[in-house]
């Protein structure tokens, strides 16, 4: 007869654990303000981005209407029109596209890679509060007559400082997301098996970490020059916007849209229900697109740099990864099935608008195709305004689609599928109407019509762009209404409404604090849930 003796220290530890009270989680406002839960942080990002995004879309619509009669100012006062124009451009990236993408990634990526939490949860929470504070301060700087061409020295200082806070917050979020994918995967989930959305977020985060520090360094120089110097170089109000224009043209503008490719690939593979045989091609395509989106070398642009072989080659090659990814995703339907879902329409719409941006960027990179406007460089051509709008809109469509697709992980119940089918179609048509007029004017317009602001374009095409932005606003509103069910409590929300293939669909809906109940299954392929179905 064998006798097993338990060491006394083990008995004491077990008794202490049994008698110690179970820690209670805070509720209400305390749960929001003090939370390090990546799902709460992601929801805050998403809601805040949608609120500020509607303001940005409203500004864009006002400028499109202003452009119908470009020789007169009917909406904006002449002394602040350029400042508000820069607010619309900066806001499209830092108020809408980036925070919406980061918010979805905060919720979904840890679940996709089977992690109980996000890496550096307090830093992730700090990134949100820093971003929210920076957004408020940036708006306040414009209210103080600051920003580009601002007349208030204090307002300009505040604009520079708030831009630095926004960039720093995005970098902190990027560190948390990239570290989560790299370091918090369970055994067996190699990077080669990572879900495409998580992989695309990793690529995007790394590109943000490679390029945005250049912007941050530039902002530091702006502040030092304006605050402590003569304000005659980078810190001059007239130099602020030209110094950051490289953010808004290709290839740099593509960095905000890299997760579009991962969302596109994940959704199409999931609805097919099949394994992706060309997964390596898909991952390589996303990584290549990320590398081809590096544009920090244009921080001090010149005509020679814009006409260089590097810019031309990157512009033309950027189309190839998108076509390769489309081929890899199409291949899964040879062995799988196709189901029309709202998420599919969102994914295809976002991909098509991004493809439009990249093809237009390739065309604009070819020498002699475009001419500079009367007062400005080639980068000031309204053509690149269209490229920028297309990349931003692709990121927004994908962000809204991702919230719809992962609704039971972001919120409490599935989204409204019927409205979800309508929203991406409206967004697709509206985005095309918004972008194409600027592309046409950039190629065929005269010196004035090539201006990359409300004074450029044709009156007729600007009217079409105004209609397009109105449709985009309508599409966003429809999407938001379709997402309202996420706020309702539901005890029987499906954990896996799409017959998913990856680990996030093992988490209950909504996921608990530590994401999963019990141990995760051993990961032996890129489709662990498909493995479980085949075993059973």
Coordinates of C-alpha atoms in Angstrom, one line a residue:
X1 CA 0.0 0.0 0.0
X2 CA 1.5 3.4 -1.1
X3 CA 1.2 6.4 1.1
X4 CA 1.4 9.9 -0.4
X5 CA 2.3 12.6 2.0
X6 CA 1.5 16.2 1.2
X7 CA 4.2 18.7 2.3
X8 CA 3.0 21.0 5.2
X9 CA 3.8 24.1 3.2
X10 CA 1.5 23.0 0.5
X11 CA -1.3 22.4 2.9
X12 CA -0.8 25.8 4.5
X13 CA -0.8 27.6 1.1
X14 CA -4.0 25.8 0.1
X15 CA -5.7 26.7 3.3
X16 CA -4.8 30.3 3.0
X17 CA -6.1 30.4 -0.6
X18 CA -9.3 28.8 0.5
X19 CA -10.0 31.2 3.3
X20 CA -8.9 34.4 1.5
X21 CA -11.8 36.4 0.0
X22 CA -12.3 36.3 -3.7
X23 CA -11.3 39.8 -5.1
X24 CA -14.2 41.7 -6.5
X25 CA -14.0 43.5 -9.8
X26 CA -15.0 47.2 -9.8
X27 CA -18.2 48.1 -11.6
X28 CA -19.7 51.3 -13.1
X29 CA -17.5 54.3 -13.7
X30 CA -14.6 52.9 -11.7
X31 CA -14.5 49.8 -14.0
X32 CA -14.0 52.1 -16.9
X33 CA -11.6 54.7 -15.6
X34 CA -9.4 52.3 -13.8
X35 CA -9.6 49.2 -16.1
X36 CA -6.6 47.5 -17.6
X37 CA -9.0 45.1 -19.4
X38 CA -8.1 45.2 -23.1
X39 CA -11.7 44.8 -24.1
X40 CA -12.8 47.9 -22.1
X41 CA -9.9 49.9 -23.5
X42 CA -10.8 48.9 -27.0
X43 CA -14.4 49.8 -26.6
X44 CA -13.4 53.2 -25.3
X45 CA -11.2 53.7 -28.4
X46 CA -14.0 52.6 -30.7
X47 CA -16.8 54.8 -29.3
X48 CA -14.5 57.9 -29.0
X49 CA -13.3 57.5 -32.5
X50 CA -16.8 57.2 -33.9
X51 CA -17.9 60.4 -32.0
X52 CA -14.9 62.4 -33.1
X53 CA -15.1 60.8 -36.6
X54 CA -18.5 62.2 -37.2
X55 CA -17.1 65.7 -36.5
X56 CA -14.3 65.0 -39.0
X57 CA -16.8 63.8 -41.7
X58 CA -18.9 66.9 -41.1
X59 CA -15.9 69.1 -41.6
X60 CA -15.1 67.2 -44.8
X61 CA -18.6 67.7 -46.1
X62 CA -18.4 71.4 -45.4
X63 CA -15.2 71.7 -47.3
X64 CA -16.6 69.7 -50.2
X65 CA -19.6 72.1 -50.4
X66 CA -17.2 75.0 -50.1
X67 CA -15.3 73.6 -53.2
X68 CA -18.4 73.8 -55.4
X69 CA -17.7 77.6 -55.7
X70 CA -14.0 77.7 -54.9
X71 CA -13.5 81.4 -55.7
X72 CA -15.8 82.4 -52.8
X73 CA -15.9 81.4 -49.1
X74 CA -19.6 80.8 -48.3
X75 CA -19.1 78.6 -45.2
X76 CA -15.8 79.3 -43.5
X77 CA -14.3 82.7 -42.5
X78 CA -11.2 83.6 -44.5
X79 CA -9.0 84.0 -41.4
X80 CA -9.6 80.4 -40.1
X81 CA -10.4 78.4 -43.2
X82 CA -6.9 76.9 -43.6
X83 CA -6.7 76.1 -39.9
X84 CA -10.0 74.1 -40.1
X85 CA -8.8 72.4 -43.3
X86 CA -5.7 71.1 -41.4
X87 CA -8.0 70.0 -38.5
X88 CA -10.0 67.9 -41.0
X89 CA -6.9 66.3 -42.4
X90 CA -5.1 65.6 -39.2
X91 CA -8.4 64.5 -37.6
X92 CA -9.1 62.0 -40.4
X93 CA -6.0 60.1 -39.3
X94 CA -5.6 60.7 -35.5
X95 CA -9.3 61.2 -34.6
X96 CA -10.8 58.5 -36.7
X97 CA -8.8 56.0 -38.7
X98 CA -6.0 55.2 -36.3
X99 CA -8.0 55.1 -33.0
X100 CA -10.8 53.0 -34.6
X101 CA -8.2 50.5 -35.9
X102 CA -6.4 50.4 -32.6
X103 CA -9.7 50.0 -30.7
X104 CA -10.7 46.9 -32.7
X105 CA -7.2 45.5 -32.4
X106 CA -7.2 46.0 -28.6
X107 CA -10.3 43.9 -28.3
X108 CA -9.6 41.2 -30.9
X109 CA -5.9 40.6 -31.1
X110 CA -5.4 39.1 -27.6
X111 CA -8.4 36.8 -28.2
X112 CA -7.1 35.8 -31.6
X113 CA -3.7 34.8 -30.2
X114 CA -5.2 33.0 -27.2
X115 CA -3.9 35.4 -24.6
X116 CA -5.6 36.1 -21.3
X117 CA -4.7 39.8 -21.5
X118 CA -2.9 42.3 -23.6
X119 CA 0.8 43.0 -23.0
X120 CA 1.4 46.0 -20.7
X121 CA -2.3 46.5 -19.9
X122 CA -1.7 49.7 -17.9
X123 CA 0.3 51.1 -20.8
X124 CA -2.5 50.2 -23.2
X125 CA -5.0 52.1 -20.9
X126 CA -2.6 55.0 -20.7
X127 CA -2.4 55.1 -24.5
X128 CA -6.2 55.7 -24.7
X129 CA -6.3 58.4 -22.0
X130 CA -3.3 60.1 -23.6
X131 CA -4.9 59.9 -27.0
X132 CA -8.2 61.3 -25.6
X133 CA -6.4 64.1 -23.8
X134 CA -4.3 64.9 -26.9
X135 CA -7.4 65.0 -29.1
X136 CA -9.1 67.4 -26.8
X137 CA -6.1 69.6 -26.5
X138 CA -5.6 69.6 -30.3
X139 CA -9.2 70.9 -30.8
X140 CA -8.6 73.4 -28.0
X141 CA -5.5 74.7 -29.8
X142 CA -7.6 75.5 -32.8
X143 CA -10.1 77.3 -30.6
X144 CA -7.2 79.4 -29.3
X145 CA -6.3 80.4 -32.9
X146 CA -3.4 78.0 -32.9
X147 CA -2.3 75.3 -35.3
X148 CA -0.9 75.9 -38.8
X149 CA -1.1 79.6 -39.7
X150 CA -2.4 80.3 -36.2
X151 CA -2.1 83.8 -34.8
X152 CA -1.8 82.8 -31.1
X153 CA 1.7 81.8 -30.0
X154 CA 0.2 79.9 -27.0
X155 CA -2.2 78.2 -29.4
X156 CA 0.6 77.1 -31.7
X157 CA 2.5 75.8 -28.7
X158 CA -0.5 73.8 -27.6
X159 CA -1.0 72.4 -31.1
X160 CA 2.5 71.2 -31.3
X161 CA 2.4 69.6 -27.8
X162 CA -1.0 67.9 -28.4
X163 CA 0.3 66.5 -31.7
X164 CA 3.2 65.0 -29.8
X165 CA 0.9 63.5 -27.2
X166 CA -1.2 61.9 -29.9
X167 CA 1.8 60.4 -31.6
X168 CA 3.2 59.1 -28.3
X169 CA -0.1 57.5 -27.4
X170 CA -0.3 55.7 -30.8
X171 CA 3.3 54.4 -30.2
X172 CA 2.5 53.1 -26.8
X173 CA -0.6 51.3 -28.2
X174 CA 1.6 49.9 -31.0
X175 CA 4.1 48.5 -28.4
X176 CA 1.3 46.8 -26.5
X177 CA -0.2 45.2 -29.6
X178 CA 3.0 44.1 -31.2
X179 CA 4.3 42.6 -27.9
X180 CA 1.0 40.7 -27.5
X181 CA 1.3 39.0 -30.9
X182 CA 5.0 38.3 -30.4
X183 CA 5.2 37.2 -26.8
X184 CA 1.8 36.1 -25.5
X185 CA 0.9 33.3 -28.0
X186 CA 0.2 29.8 -26.6
X187 CA 2.4 26.9 -27.4
X188 CA 1.9 25.7 -31.0
X189 CA 0.6 29.0 -32.3
X190 CA 3.7 30.0 -34.3
X191 CA 3.7 33.3 -36.1
X192 CA 3.3 31.4 -39.3
X193 CA -0.1 30.2 -37.9
X194 CA -1.2 33.5 -36.5
X195 CA -4.6 34.7 -37.7
X196 CA -4.3 37.1 -40.6
X197 CA -5.8 40.0 -38.7
X198 CA -3.4 39.6 -35.8
X199 CA -0.6 39.3 -38.2
X200 CA -1.6 42.5 -40.1
X201 CA -1.8 44.3 -36.7
X202 CA 1.7 43.2 -35.9
X203 CA 3.0 44.4 -39.3
X204 CA 1.1 47.7 -38.9
X205 CA 2.3 48.2 -35.3
X206 CA 5.9 47.6 -36.4
X207 CA 5.5 50.1 -39.2
X208 CA 4.0 52.7 -36.8
X209 CA 7.0 52.1 -34.5
X210 CA 9.4 52.7 -37.5
X211 CA 7.8 55.8 -39.0
X212 CA 6.0 57.7 -36.3
X213 CA 9.1 58.4 -34.2
X214 CA 10.3 60.4 -37.1
X215 CA 7.2 62.5 -36.8
X216 CA 7.7 62.8 -33.0
X217 CA 11.2 64.0 -33.5
X218 CA 10.0 66.5 -36.0
X219 CA 7.4 67.7 -33.5
X220 CA 10.1 68.1 -30.8
X221 CA 12.1 70.3 -33.2
X222 CA 8.9 72.3 -34.0
X223 CA 8.3 72.9 -30.3
X224 CA 11.9 73.9 -29.5
X225 CA 12.0 76.3 -32.4
X226 CA 8.7 77.9 -31.7
X227 CA 8.9 78.0 -27.9
X228 CA 12.5 78.8 -27.4
X229 CA 13.8 80.0 -30.7
X230 CA 12.7 82.5 -33.2
X231 CA 10.1 80.4 -34.8
X232 CA 11.6 81.0 -38.2
X233 CA 12.2 77.4 -39.2
X234 CA 10.1 74.3 -38.4
X235 CA 8.2 76.0 -35.6
X236 CA 6.9 78.8 -37.8
X237 CA 3.1 78.7 -38.1
X238 CA 3.5 78.7 -41.9
X239 CA 5.8 75.6 -41.7
X240 CA 3.8 73.4 -39.4
X241 CA 1.5 71.8 -42.0
X242 CA 4.1 71.5 -44.9
X243 CA 6.4 69.7 -42.4
X244 CA 3.8 66.9 -41.8
X245 CA 2.4 66.6 -45.3
X246 CA 4.4 63.4 -46.0
X247 CA 1.9 61.7 -43.6
X248 CA -0.9 62.3 -46.1
X249 CA 0.6 61.0 -49.3
X250 CA 1.7 57.6 -50.5
X251 CA 3.5 55.5 -49.4
X252 CA 3.2 56.7 -45.8
X253 CA -0.6 57.0 -45.8
X254 CA -0.8 53.2 -46.4
X255 CA 0.4 52.4 -42.9
X256 CA -3.1 53.2 -41.4
X257 CA -4.7 50.7 -43.8
X258 CA -2.5 47.6 -43.3
X259 CA -5.0 45.9 -41.0
X260 CA -7.6 46.2 -43.8
X261 CA -5.7 43.3 -45.5
X262 CA -5.8 41.1 -42.4
X263 CA -9.5 41.7 -41.9
X264 CA -10.2 40.9 -45.5
X265 CA -8.3 37.7 -45.3
X266 CA -9.7 36.5 -42.0
X267 CA -13.3 37.1 -43.0
X268 CA -13.1 35.4 -46.4
X269 CA -11.3 32.4 -45.0
X270 CA -13.8 32.1 -42.1
X271 CA -16.9 32.2 -44.4
X272 CA -15.2 29.6 -46.7
X273 CA -14.8 27.2 -43.8
X274 CA -11.6 25.9 -45.4
X275 CA -7.9 25.9 -44.7
X276 CA -5.9 28.5 -46.5
X277 CA -3.3 26.6 -48.5
X278 CA -1.6 29.8 -49.5
X279 CA -1.3 31.2 -46.0
X280 CA 2.4 31.9 -46.5
X281 CA 1.6 33.9 -49.6
X282 CA -1.1 35.9 -47.7
X283 CA 1.3 36.7 -44.8
X284 CA 4.1 37.6 -47.1
X285 CA 1.8 39.9 -49.0
X286 CA 0.7 41.7 -45.9
X287 CA 4.3 42.0 -44.7
X288 CA 5.4 43.3 -48.1
X289 CA 2.6 45.9 -48.2
X290 CA 3.8 47.0 -44.8
X291 CA 7.4 47.5 -45.9
X292 CA 6.2 49.3 -49.1
X293 CA 4.2 51.7 -46.9
X294 CA 7.4 53.1 -45.3
X295 CA 7.4 56.8 -46.2
X296 CA 9.4 58.5 -43.5
X297 CA 12.2 59.2 -45.9
X298 CA 10.0 61.9 -47.5
X299 CA 10.0 63.9 -44.3
X300 CA 12.0 66.5 -46.2
X301 CA 10.6 66.1 -49.7
X302 CA 12.1 67.5 -52.8
X303 CA 11.2 67.2 -56.5
X304 CA 14.2 65.0 -56.9
X305 CA 13.1 62.7 -54.1
X306 CA 9.5 62.5 -55.4
X307 CA 10.8 61.5 -58.9
X308 CA 13.4 59.0 -57.5
X309 CA 13.5 55.4 -58.5
X310 CA 12.7 54.4 -54.9
X311 CA 9.4 56.3 -54.8
X312 CA 8.4 55.2 -58.3
X313 CA 9.3 51.6 -57.5
X314 CA 7.5 51.5 -54.2
X315 CA 4.4 53.1 -55.7
X316 CA 4.2 50.5 -58.5
X317 CA 5.1 47.5 -56.4
X318 CA 2.5 48.3 -53.7
X319 CA -0.2 47.0 -56.0
X320 CA 1.4 43.5 -56.1
X321 CA 0.8 42.5 -52.5
X322 CA -2.9 43.3 -52.8
X323 CA -3.3 41.2 -55.8
X324 CA -1.4 38.3 -54.2
X325 CA -3.6 38.5 -51.1
X326 CA -6.7 38.5 -53.3
X327 CA -5.5 35.4 -55.1
X328 CA -4.7 33.6 -51.8
X329 CA -8.1 34.4 -50.5
X330 CA -9.9 33.4 -53.7
X331 CA -8.1 30.1 -53.6
X332 CA -9.8 29.0 -50.3
X333 CA -13.2 29.0 -52.2
X334 CA -11.9 26.1 -54.4
X335 CA -12.4 23.8 -51.4
X336 CA -14.7 25.9 -49.3
X337 CA -18.1 27.4 -49.6
X338 CA -19.2 31.0 -49.9
X339 CA -21.7 32.6 -47.6
X340 CA -22.8 36.2 -48.0
X341 CA -22.5 38.0 -44.7
X342 CA -22.3 41.7 -43.7
X343 CA -18.7 41.1 -42.7
X344 CA -17.9 39.9 -46.2
X345 CA -19.4 43.0 -47.8
X346 CA -17.4 45.2 -45.4
X347 CA -14.2 43.3 -46.1
X348 CA -14.7 43.5 -49.9
X349 CA -15.7 47.2 -49.8
X350 CA -12.7 48.1 -47.7
X351 CA -10.3 46.1 -49.9
X352 CA -11.7 47.7 -53.1
X353 CA -11.2 51.2 -51.8
X354 CA -7.7 50.4 -50.6
X355 CA -7.0 48.9 -54.0
X356 CA -8.2 52.1 -55.6
X357 CA -5.9 54.1 -53.3
X358 CA -2.9 51.9 -54.2
X359 CA -3.5 51.9 -57.9
X360 CA -4.0 55.7 -57.9
X361 CA -0.7 56.0 -55.8
X362 CA 1.1 53.9 -58.4
X363 CA -0.2 56.1 -61.2
X364 CA 0.8 59.2 -59.3
X365 CA 4.3 57.9 -58.8
X366 CA 4.9 57.7 -62.5
X367 CA 6.9 60.7 -63.7
X368 CA 5.2 63.2 -66.0
X369 CA 1.7 62.0 -65.2
X370 CA 1.0 64.8 -62.7
X371 CA 2.0 68.4 -62.6
X372 CA 2.4 70.6 -59.5
X373 CA -0.3 73.3 -58.8
X374 CA 0.5 76.9 -59.3
X375 CA 2.0 77.5 -55.9
X376 CA 3.4 74.3 -54.5
X377 CA 5.2 71.1 -55.1
X378 CA 4.1 67.9 -56.8
X379 CA 2.9 66.6 -53.4
X380 CA 0.4 69.5 -53.2
X381 CA -1.5 68.1 -56.2
X382 CA -5.1 67.3 -55.3
X383 CA -4.5 63.8 -56.7
X384 CA -2.8 62.9 -53.5
X385 CA -5.7 64.2 -51.5
X386 CA -7.8 61.6 -53.3
X387 CA -5.2 58.9 -52.5
X388 CA -5.2 59.9 -48.8
X389 CA -9.0 59.9 -48.6
X390 CA -9.1 56.5 -50.1
X391 CA -6.7 55.0 -47.6
X392 CA -8.5 56.6 -44.7
X393 CA -11.9 55.5 -45.9
X394 CA -10.7 51.9 -46.4
X395 CA -9.4 51.9 -42.9
X396 CA -12.7 53.3 -41.6
X397 CA -14.8 50.8 -43.6
X398 CA -12.7 47.9 -42.3
X399 CA -12.9 49.2 -38.7
X400 CA -16.7 49.4 -38.8
X401 CA -16.8 46.0 -40.4
X402 CA -14.5 44.5 -37.8
X403 CA -16.8 45.8 -35.0
X404 CA -19.7 44.2 -36.8
X405 CA -17.8 40.9 -37.4
X406 CA -16.5 40.6 -33.9
X407 CA -19.7 42.1 -32.3
X408 CA -20.1 39.4 -29.7
X409 CA -16.6 40.0 -28.5
X410 CA -16.7 43.8 -28.7
X411 CA -20.2 44.1 -27.2
X412 CA -22.8 41.8 -25.7
X413 CA -24.9 40.6 -28.7
X414 CA -24.6 40.3 -32.5
X415 CA -25.1 43.4 -34.6
X416 CA -28.1 43.9 -36.9
X417 CA -27.2 41.9 -40.0
X418 CA -29.7 43.5 -42.3
X419 CA -28.5 47.0 -41.7
X420 CA -25.0 45.6 -41.7
X421 CA -25.5 44.4 -45.2
X422 CA -26.6 47.9 -46.3
X423 CA -23.9 50.0 -44.6
X424 CA -20.8 48.8 -46.6
X425 CA -22.6 49.2 -49.9
X426 CA -23.4 52.9 -49.0
X427 CA -19.9 53.4 -47.8
X428 CA -18.4 51.8 -50.9
X429 CA -20.4 54.1 -53.3
X430 CA -19.8 57.2 -51.1
X431 CA -16.1 56.5 -50.9
X432 CA -15.7 56.1 -54.6
X433 CA -17.6 59.4 -55.2
X434 CA -15.4 61.1 -52.7
X435 CA -12.1 59.9 -54.1
X436 CA -12.5 59.7 -57.9
X437 CA -13.2 63.5 -58.4
X438 CA -9.9 64.5 -56.8
X439 CA -8.0 61.9 -58.9
X440 CA -9.6 63.3 -62.1
X441 CA -8.9 66.9 -61.2
X442 CA -5.3 66.0 -60.3
X443 CA -4.6 64.6 -63.7
X444 CA -6.7 66.8 -66.0
X445 CA -7.1 70.1 -64.1
X446 CA -5.2 73.3 -64.7
X447 CA -2.8 74.9 -62.2
X448 CA -5.6 76.2 -59.8
X449 CA -7.7 73.0 -60.1
X450 CA -4.8 71.0 -59.0
X451 CA -4.7 72.7 -55.5
X452 CA -5.0 70.1 -52.8
X453 CA -7.6 72.0 -50.8
X454 CA -11.1 73.5 -51.1
X455 CA -9.9 75.7 -54.0
X456 CA -9.0 72.8 -56.2
X457 CA -11.0 70.5 -58.4
X458 CA -13.9 71.3 -60.8
X459 CA -17.2 72.7 -59.6
X460 CA -19.0 69.6 -60.9
X461 CA -16.6 67.0 -59.5
X462 CA -16.5 68.8 -56.2
X463 CA -20.3 68.6 -56.1
X464 CA -20.0 64.8 -56.7
X465 CA -17.4 64.7 -53.9
X466 CA -19.9 66.5 -51.6
X467 CA -22.5 63.9 -52.4
X468 CA -20.0 61.2 -51.8
X469 CA -19.0 62.5 -48.3
X470 CA -22.7 62.8 -47.5
X471 CA -23.1 59.1 -48.5
X472 CA -20.1 58.2 -46.3
X473 CA -21.7 60.0 -43.4
X474 CA -25.0 58.1 -44.0
X475 CA -23.1 54.8 -44.3
X476 CA -21.4 55.5 -40.9
X477 CA -24.7 56.3 -39.3
X478 CA -26.3 53.1 -40.7
X479 CA -23.3 51.2 -39.4
X480 CA -23.6 52.8 -36.0
X481 CA -27.3 52.0 -35.8
X482 CA -26.6 48.4 -36.8
X483 CA -24.2 48.2 -33.9
X484 CA -26.6 49.5 -31.2
X485 CA -27.7 45.9 -30.2
X486 CA -24.1 45.5 -28.9
X487 CA -25.2 47.6 -25.9
X488 CA -28.0 45.2 -24.9
X489 CA -27.6 42.5 -22.3
X490 CA -28.1 39.0 -23.6
X491 CA -27.5 35.8 -21.6
X492 CA -27.4 33.5 -24.7
X493 CA -25.1 35.5 -27.1
X494 CA -23.4 32.9 -29.4
X495 CA -19.7 32.4 -28.8
X496 CA -19.2 31.5 -32.4
X497 CA -21.8 32.9 -34.7
X498 CA -19.8 32.4 -37.9
X499 CA -18.4 28.9 -37.4
X500 CA -15.0 30.5 -36.9
X501 CA -11.6 28.9 -37.3
X502 CA -9.5 30.8 -34.8
X503 CA -9.2 31.0 -31.1
X504 CA -11.2 34.1 -30.4
X505 CA -14.4 32.1 -31.1
X506 CA -13.7 29.9 -28.2
X507 CA -14.2 32.8 -25.8
X508 CA -17.6 33.3 -24.3
X509 CA -19.7 36.2 -25.6
X510 CA -19.0 38.7 -24.1
X511 CA -15.6 37.4 -23.0
X512 CA -14.9 37.4 -19.2
X513 CA -12.0 39.3 -17.6
X514 CA -9.4 36.7 -18.5
X515 CA -11.0 36.0 -21.9
X516 CA -11.3 32.2 -21.8
X517 CA -13.0 29.6 -19.6
X518 CA -10.7 26.6 -18.9
X519 CA -7.6 25.6 -20.8
X520 CA -7.2 26.2 -24.5
X521 CA -6.8 23.2 -26.8
X522 CA -3.4 22.4 -28.2
X523 CA -2.7 24.4 -31.3
X524 CA -1.5 22.2 -34.1
X525 CA -2.4 24.3 -37.1
X526 CA -3.6 27.8 -38.2
X527 CA -7.2 26.7 -37.8
X528 CA -7.5 25.2 -34.3
X529 CA -11.3 25.2 -34.2
X530 CA -11.5 23.4 -37.5
X531 CA -9.1 20.8 -35.9
X532 CA -11.6 20.4 -33.0
X533 CA -14.5 19.9 -35.4
X534 CA -12.6 17.3 -37.4
X535 CA -11.6 15.4 -34.2
X536 CA -15.2 15.3 -33.0

